[in-house]
Amino acid sequence: MDYTKEYDRWCTYAVGDKDVADELRTMTEADIEDAFYRNLSFGTGGLRGVLGAGTNRMNIYTVAKATQGLADYINNHYENGSVAVSYDSRIKSDLFAKVAAGVLNANGIKVFIYPELMPTPCLSFAVRRYGCSAGIMITASHNPAKYNGYKVYNADGCQITTDAANEIFDEIEKLDVFDGIKSAEFSVGLQNGMIEYISDDCYTAFIEQVKQQSVLFGDAADKNVSIVYSPLNGTGLKPVTRALRESGFANIVVVKEQEQPDGHFPTCPFPNPEIAETLALGLEYAEKHHADLMLATDPDCDRVGIAVKDGNGYKLLTGNEVGILLLDYICSQRKKHAKMPPHPMLCKTIVTTDMADRIAAYYGVETVNVLTGFKFIGEQIGFLEERHEENRYIFGFEESYGYLSGSYVRDKDGVDGAFLICEMFAFYKAQGKTFLEKLDELYKAFGYQLSTLHSFTFEGVAGMKKMTEIMQSFRDGFAAFGGKKVLETVDYLAGVDGVPKADVLKLILADNCSLVIRPSGTEPKIKVYISVAAETEAQAKSIEAEIAKELHEQIR
């Protein structure tokens, strides 16, 4: 692409958005190159990029082009196609949602759109409830404020597969951003019935499905627990507080500065509940109100992070820690009340703690490990549904704070996660037990588990070559690693147990330890996940240090 010529074209034709037009007039040569040297890439995650003018940016033109490609794909595969649309609190999310709806309308595709911002799981739910051909969620998840994105879902309510993404990409690549894009005014679509607002009944049905995930089955729970909640200026406020209050949790304080939707995220520039600094204001509220539990959901409310009282302060729990707590709680309650389905199944990603496999085995639950990305967990639920066995699925989670306990949606659900965490907390509090005490019980029963993530950055073309060499060096094999014998090397590049091919390796080490290495799909990084089992925390940290030492020697 000749970026200077493309820039000139945009200066001529990109007049429909004042912000874009104004930015074009003030761009430096470096700005122009970065904004126009390529098209924003479309993959299984759809689009994600910095807001602004250019082919490599999120704006009404790149959104319209992507939607035209999606419309062509739908019309190639479906008669009377339809699409559900939702959006979060990010800058221009509502505008992008309406632009997408207008393009679909102009292509003869029926649109169901939420009348206000809604979480990602609500989009998945609407796709399934309305029997849509696809879904669009306008969000950049937990990225900083300068980003926005465009996620595409298939008819099952699951994020699109690689094959579908490639086919949609091919349709997009046939298009010119200013020529051949059909569009119609959003208001016209509302008037002619081709665009329809999603009913409140759909939203209520989603909330009811979340509440039905309860596994108390009549057992006592202290629902007067003191909860501080932050939606991080995103979509979680209404659904999370509604699900909790309708289930008897009344003692909830919402972090006022982060309560209302605001795409600038003024008090949490990185609105990711995995990051401790993001929860700082929530923790201040927790201390001020002497809360038992503090929780926060990311802007599109598909992830949830928590902190619990620990002496005079609060301790943040990792996604792995919350995941094993929820897994044990769900399994123990189902078993206690004879509610475990035949051949129950846990689904988790291969980089998620191996301790979950051992807990699941204890309860007679099959564990299915999938590639990184919750869409692969959703895909497994879909496989069960095809065989009319979706009731086998009892829980799925990933280490990056994503949880789902039912098959009513096909993506991680922060509303469900927040609800179950609060219920589990109330259940244990009624027994005089804390999360930290319960974790200690699990560690004593199944061994202490330590999971760490190590990232290595490799910029540019030379960096790509270096990452390829590193992956090959690990494929060449090790007899031992970090003082632990390598029992098996699982190479997902060849495809393993029906898992799609991926540039991922797992070294299974002695004594229930493992190491997973993979290049990031979105950043110039190699990510390595170390999982260590030991009798005590001190022993686990010592073992992890030895493995990490050799890892850093191998990756330099």
PDB file of N, CA, C and O in Angstrom, residues 424-460:
ATOM      1  N   MET A 424     -20.656 -17.896  46.594  1.00  0.00           N
ATOM      2  CA  MET A 424     -19.677 -18.768  47.233  1.00  0.00           C
ATOM      3  C   MET A 424     -19.121 -18.118  48.499  1.00  0.00           C
ATOM      4  O   MET A 424     -18.963 -18.789  49.532  1.00  0.00           O
ATOM      5  N   PHE A 425     -18.848 -16.823  48.436  1.00  0.00           N
ATOM      6  CA  PHE A 425     -18.346 -16.117  49.613  1.00  0.00           C
ATOM      7  C   PHE A 425     -19.359 -16.180  50.760  1.00  0.00           C
ATOM      8  O   PHE A 425     -19.008 -16.451  51.911  1.00  0.00           O
ATOM      9  N   ALA A 426     -20.635 -15.924  50.419  1.00  0.00           N
ATOM     10  CA  ALA A 426     -21.700 -15.949  51.429  1.00  0.00           C
ATOM     11  C   ALA A 426     -21.878 -17.349  52.008  1.00  0.00           C
ATOM     12  O   ALA A 426     -22.147 -17.511  53.209  1.00  0.00           O
ATOM     13  N   PHE A 427     -21.725 -18.367  51.177  1.00  0.00           N
ATOM     14  CA  PHE A 427     -21.844 -19.751  51.620  1.00  0.00           C
ATOM     15  C   PHE A 427     -20.762 -20.079  52.646  1.00  0.00           C
ATOM     16  O   PHE A 427     -21.042 -20.635  53.720  1.00  0.00           O
ATOM     17  N   TYR A 428     -19.520 -19.727  52.325  1.00  0.00           N
ATOM     18  CA  TYR A 428     -18.436 -20.032  53.260  1.00  0.00           C
ATOM     19  C   TYR A 428     -18.489 -19.160  54.507  1.00  0.00           C
ATOM     20  O   TYR A 428     -18.140 -19.598  55.605  1.00  0.00           O
ATOM     21  N   LYS A 429     -18.962 -17.921  54.347  1.00  0.00           N
ATOM     22  CA  LYS A 429     -19.056 -17.052  55.522  1.00  0.00           C
ATOM     23  C   LYS A 429     -20.067 -17.606  56.518  1.00  0.00           C
ATOM     24  O   LYS A 429     -19.881 -17.518  57.741  1.00  0.00           O
ATOM     25  N   ALA A 430     -21.139 -18.211  56.013  1.00  0.00           N
ATOM     26  CA  ALA A 430     -22.139 -18.821  56.903  1.00  0.00           C
ATOM     27  C   ALA A 430     -21.526 -19.972  57.694  1.00  0.00           C
ATOM     28  O   ALA A 430     -22.015 -20.324  58.776  1.00  0.00           O
ATOM     29  N   GLN A 431     -20.447 -20.529  57.186  1.00  0.00           N
ATOM     30  CA  GLN A 431     -19.735 -21.608  57.876  1.00  0.00           C
ATOM     31  C   GLN A 431     -18.562 -21.076  58.706  1.00  0.00           C
ATOM     32  O   GLN A 431     -17.807 -21.857  59.300  1.00  0.00           O
ATOM     33  N   GLY A 432     -18.401 -19.753  58.711  1.00  0.00           N
ATOM     34  CA  GLY A 432     -17.290 -19.158  59.437  1.00  0.00           C
ATOM     35  C   GLY A 432     -15.953 -19.352  58.752  1.00  0.00           C
ATOM     36  O   GLY A 432     -14.900 -19.390  59.400  1.00  0.00           O
ATOM     37  N   LYS A 433     -15.987 -19.454  57.424  1.00  0.00           N
ATOM     38  CA  LYS A 433     -14.773 -19.765  56.669  1.00  0.00           C
ATOM     39  C   LYS A 433     -14.522 -18.683  55.620  1.00  0.00           C
ATOM     40  O   LYS A 433     -15.451 -18.172  54.999  1.00  0.00           O
ATOM     41  N   THR A 434     -13.243 -18.328  55.405  1.00  0.00           N
ATOM     42  CA  THR A 434     -12.883 -17.339  54.401  1.00  0.00           C
ATOM     43  C   THR A 434     -12.375 -18.032  53.135  1.00  0.00           C
ATOM     44  O   THR A 434     -12.050 -19.221  53.141  1.00  0.00           O
ATOM     45  N   PHE A 435     -12.262 -17.254  52.064  1.00  0.00           N
ATOM     46  CA  PHE A 435     -11.689 -17.784  50.825  1.00  0.00           C
ATOM     47  C   PHE A 435     -10.257 -18.253  51.052  1.00  0.00           C
ATOM     48  O   PHE A 435      -9.834 -19.279  50.505  1.00  0.00           O
ATOM     49  N   LEU A 436      -9.482 -17.489  51.822  1.00  0.00           N
ATOM     50  CA  LEU A 436      -8.087 -17.852  52.043  1.00  0.00           C
ATOM     51  C   LEU A 436      -7.981 -19.161  52.821  1.00  0.00           C
ATOM     52  O   LEU A 436      -7.104 -19.998  52.532  1.00  0.00           O
ATOM     53  N   GLU A 437      -8.874 -19.351  53.785  1.00  0.00           N
ATOM     54  CA  GLU A 437      -8.889 -20.618  54.529  1.00  0.00           C
ATOM     55  C   GLU A 437      -9.296 -21.777  53.623  1.00  0.00           C
ATOM     56  O   GLU A 437      -8.740 -22.885  53.716  1.00  0.00           O
ATOM     57  N   LYS A 438     -10.260 -21.528  52.739  1.00  0.00           N
ATOM     58  CA  LYS A 438     -10.677 -22.579  51.808  1.00  0.00           C
ATOM     59  C   LYS A 438      -9.556 -22.919  50.829  1.00  0.00           C
ATOM     60  O   LYS A 438      -9.331 -24.101  50.503  1.00  0.00           O
ATOM     61  N   LEU A 439      -8.839 -21.908  50.375  1.00  0.00           N
ATOM     62  CA  LEU A 439      -7.703 -22.173  49.497  1.00  0.00           C
ATOM     63  C   LEU A 439      -6.665 -23.048  50.194  1.00  0.00           C
ATOM     64  O   LEU A 439      -6.117 -23.978  49.591  1.00  0.00           O
ATOM     65  N   ASP A 440      -6.400 -22.746  51.448  1.00  0.00           N
ATOM     66  CA  ASP A 440      -5.447 -23.564  52.214  1.00  0.00           C
ATOM     67  C   ASP A 440      -5.911 -25.018  52.296  1.00  0.00           C
ATOM     68  O   ASP A 440      -5.101 -25.944  52.187  1.00  0.00           O
ATOM     69  N   GLU A 441      -7.213 -25.209  52.483  1.00  0.00           N
ATOM     70  CA  GLU A 441      -7.762 -26.573  52.504  1.00  0.00           C
ATOM     71  C   GLU A 441      -7.483 -27.298  51.190  1.00  0.00           C
ATOM     72  O   GLU A 441      -7.088 -28.466  51.163  1.00  0.00           O
ATOM     73  N   LEU A 442      -7.715 -26.584  50.096  1.00  0.00           N
ATOM     74  CA  LEU A 442      -7.505 -27.188  48.775  1.00  0.00           C
ATOM     75  C   LEU A 442      -6.029 -27.494  48.548  1.00  0.00           C
ATOM     76  O   LEU A 442      -5.685 -28.539  47.975  1.00  0.00           O
ATOM     77  N   TYR A 443      -5.158 -26.599  48.983  1.00  0.00           N
ATOM     78  CA  TYR A 443      -3.730 -26.831  48.814  1.00  0.00           C
ATOM     79  C   TYR A 443      -3.259 -28.035  49.626  1.00  0.00           C
ATOM     80  O   TYR A 443      -2.410 -28.805  49.184  1.00  0.00           O
ATOM     81  N   LYS A 444      -3.821 -28.192  50.809  1.00  0.00           N
ATOM     82  CA  LYS A 444      -3.459 -29.349  51.635  1.00  0.00           C
ATOM     83  C   LYS A 444      -3.957 -30.650  50.995  1.00  0.00           C
ATOM     84  O   LYS A 444      -3.302 -31.694  51.088  1.00  0.00           O
ATOM     85  N   ALA A 445      -5.105 -30.580  50.351  1.00  0.00           N
ATOM     86  CA  ALA A 445      -5.690 -31.778  49.751  1.00  0.00           C
ATOM     87  C   ALA A 445      -5.048 -32.127  48.408  1.00  0.00           C
ATOM     88  O   ALA A 445      -4.855 -33.305  48.086  1.00  0.00           O
ATOM     89  N   PHE A 446      -4.712 -31.104  47.610  1.00  0.00           N
ATOM     90  CA  PHE A 446      -4.261 -31.358  46.240  1.00  0.00           C
ATOM     91  C   PHE A 446      -2.836 -30.876  45.964  1.00  0.00           C
ATOM     92  O   PHE A 446      -2.350 -31.019  44.849  1.00  0.00           O
ATOM     93  N   GLY A 447      -2.171 -30.329  46.976  1.00  0.00           N
ATOM     94  CA  GLY A 447      -0.841 -29.786  46.788  1.00  0.00           C
ATOM     95  C   GLY A 447      -0.903 -28.303  46.494  1.00  0.00           C
ATOM     96  O   GLY A 447      -1.804 -27.824  45.798  1.00  0.00           O
ATOM     97  N   TYR A 448       0.069 -27.560  47.038  1.00  0.00           N
ATOM     98  CA  TYR A 448       0.111 -26.124  46.757  1.00  0.00           C
ATOM     99  C   TYR A 448       0.424 -25.912  45.281  1.00  0.00           C
ATOM    100  O   TYR A 448       1.263 -26.608  44.700  1.00  0.00           O
ATOM    101  N   GLN A 449      -0.255 -24.964  44.672  1.00  0.00           N
ATOM    102  CA  GLN A 449      -0.068 -24.714  43.240  1.00  0.00           C
ATOM    103  C   GLN A 449       0.365 -23.272  43.030  1.00  0.00           C
ATOM    104  O   GLN A 449      -0.261 -22.334  43.523  1.00  0.00           O
ATOM    105  N   LEU A 450       1.450 -23.092  42.304  1.00  0.00           N
ATOM    106  CA  LEU A 450       1.940 -21.762  41.950  1.00  0.00           C
ATOM    107  C   LEU A 450       1.965 -21.646  40.438  1.00  0.00           C
ATOM    108  O   LEU A 450       2.558 -22.484  39.747  1.00  0.00           O
ATOM    109  N   SER A 451       1.313 -20.620  39.918  1.00  0.00           N
ATOM    110  CA  SER A 451       1.285 -20.386  38.473  1.00  0.00           C
ATOM    111  C   SER A 451       1.843 -18.995  38.189  1.00  0.00           C
ATOM    112  O   SER A 451       1.411 -18.015  38.792  1.00  0.00           O
ATOM    113  N   THR A 452       2.805 -18.917  37.285  1.00  0.00           N
ATOM    114  CA  THR A 452       3.409 -17.631  36.945  1.00  0.00           C
ATOM    115  C   THR A 452       3.464 -17.452  35.435  1.00  0.00           C
ATOM    116  O   THR A 452       3.445 -18.425  34.671  1.00  0.00           O
ATOM    117  N   LEU A 453       3.524 -16.198  35.014  1.00  0.00           N
ATOM    118  CA  LEU A 453       3.613 -15.856  33.595  1.00  0.00           C
ATOM    119  C   LEU A 453       4.885 -15.062  33.361  1.00  0.00           C
ATOM    120  O   LEU A 453       5.153 -14.084  34.065  1.00  0.00           O
ATOM    121  N   HIS A 454       5.654 -15.461  32.375  1.00  0.00           N
ATOM    122  CA  HIS A 454       6.877 -14.753  31.995  1.00  0.00           C
ATOM    123  C   HIS A 454       6.753 -14.334  30.533  1.00  0.00           C
ATOM    124  O   HIS A 454       6.472 -15.173  29.666  1.00  0.00           O
ATOM    125  N   SER A 455       6.944 -13.033  30.257  1.00  0.00           N
ATOM    126  CA  SER A 455       6.821 -12.513  28.897  1.00  0.00           C
ATOM    127  C   SER A 455       8.169 -11.996  28.407  1.00  0.00           C
ATOM    128  O   SER A 455       8.916 -11.346  29.157  1.00  0.00           O
ATOM    129  N   PHE A 456       8.465 -12.272  27.134  1.00  0.00           N
ATOM    130  CA  PHE A 456       9.715 -11.845  26.516  1.00  0.00           C
ATOM    131  C   PHE A 456       9.365 -11.115  25.226  1.00  0.00           C
ATOM    132  O   PHE A 456       8.686 -11.675  24.359  1.00  0.00           O
ATOM    133  N   THR A 457       9.829  -9.874  25.076  1.00  0.00           N
ATOM    134  CA  THR A 457       9.462  -9.044  23.930  1.00  0.00           C
ATOM    135  C   THR A 457      10.540  -9.091  22.855  1.00  0.00           C
ATOM    136  O   THR A 457      11.739  -8.997  23.149  1.00  0.00           O
ATOM    137  N   PHE A 458      10.103  -9.215  21.599  1.00  0.00           N
ATOM    138  CA  PHE A 458      11.007  -9.262  20.448  1.00  0.00           C
ATOM    139  C   PHE A 458      10.416  -8.380  19.352  1.00  0.00           C
ATOM    140  O   PHE A 458       9.487  -8.784  18.657  1.00  0.00           O
ATOM    141  N   GLU A 459      10.945  -7.169  19.198  1.00  0.00           N
ATOM    142  CA  GLU A 459      10.376  -6.207  18.258  1.00  0.00           C
ATOM    143  C   GLU A 459      10.898  -6.428  16.839  1.00  0.00           C
ATOM    144  O   GLU A 459      12.023  -6.908  16.632  1.00  0.00           O
ATOM    145  N   GLY A 460      10.071  -6.057  15.862  1.00  0.00           N
ATOM    146  CA  GLY A 460      10.493  -5.993  14.474  1.00  0.00           C
ATOM    147  C   GLY A 460      10.680  -7.339  13.784  1.00  0.00           C
ATOM    148  O   GLY A 460      10.384  -8.397  14.322  1.00  0.00           O
TER     149      GLY A 460
END
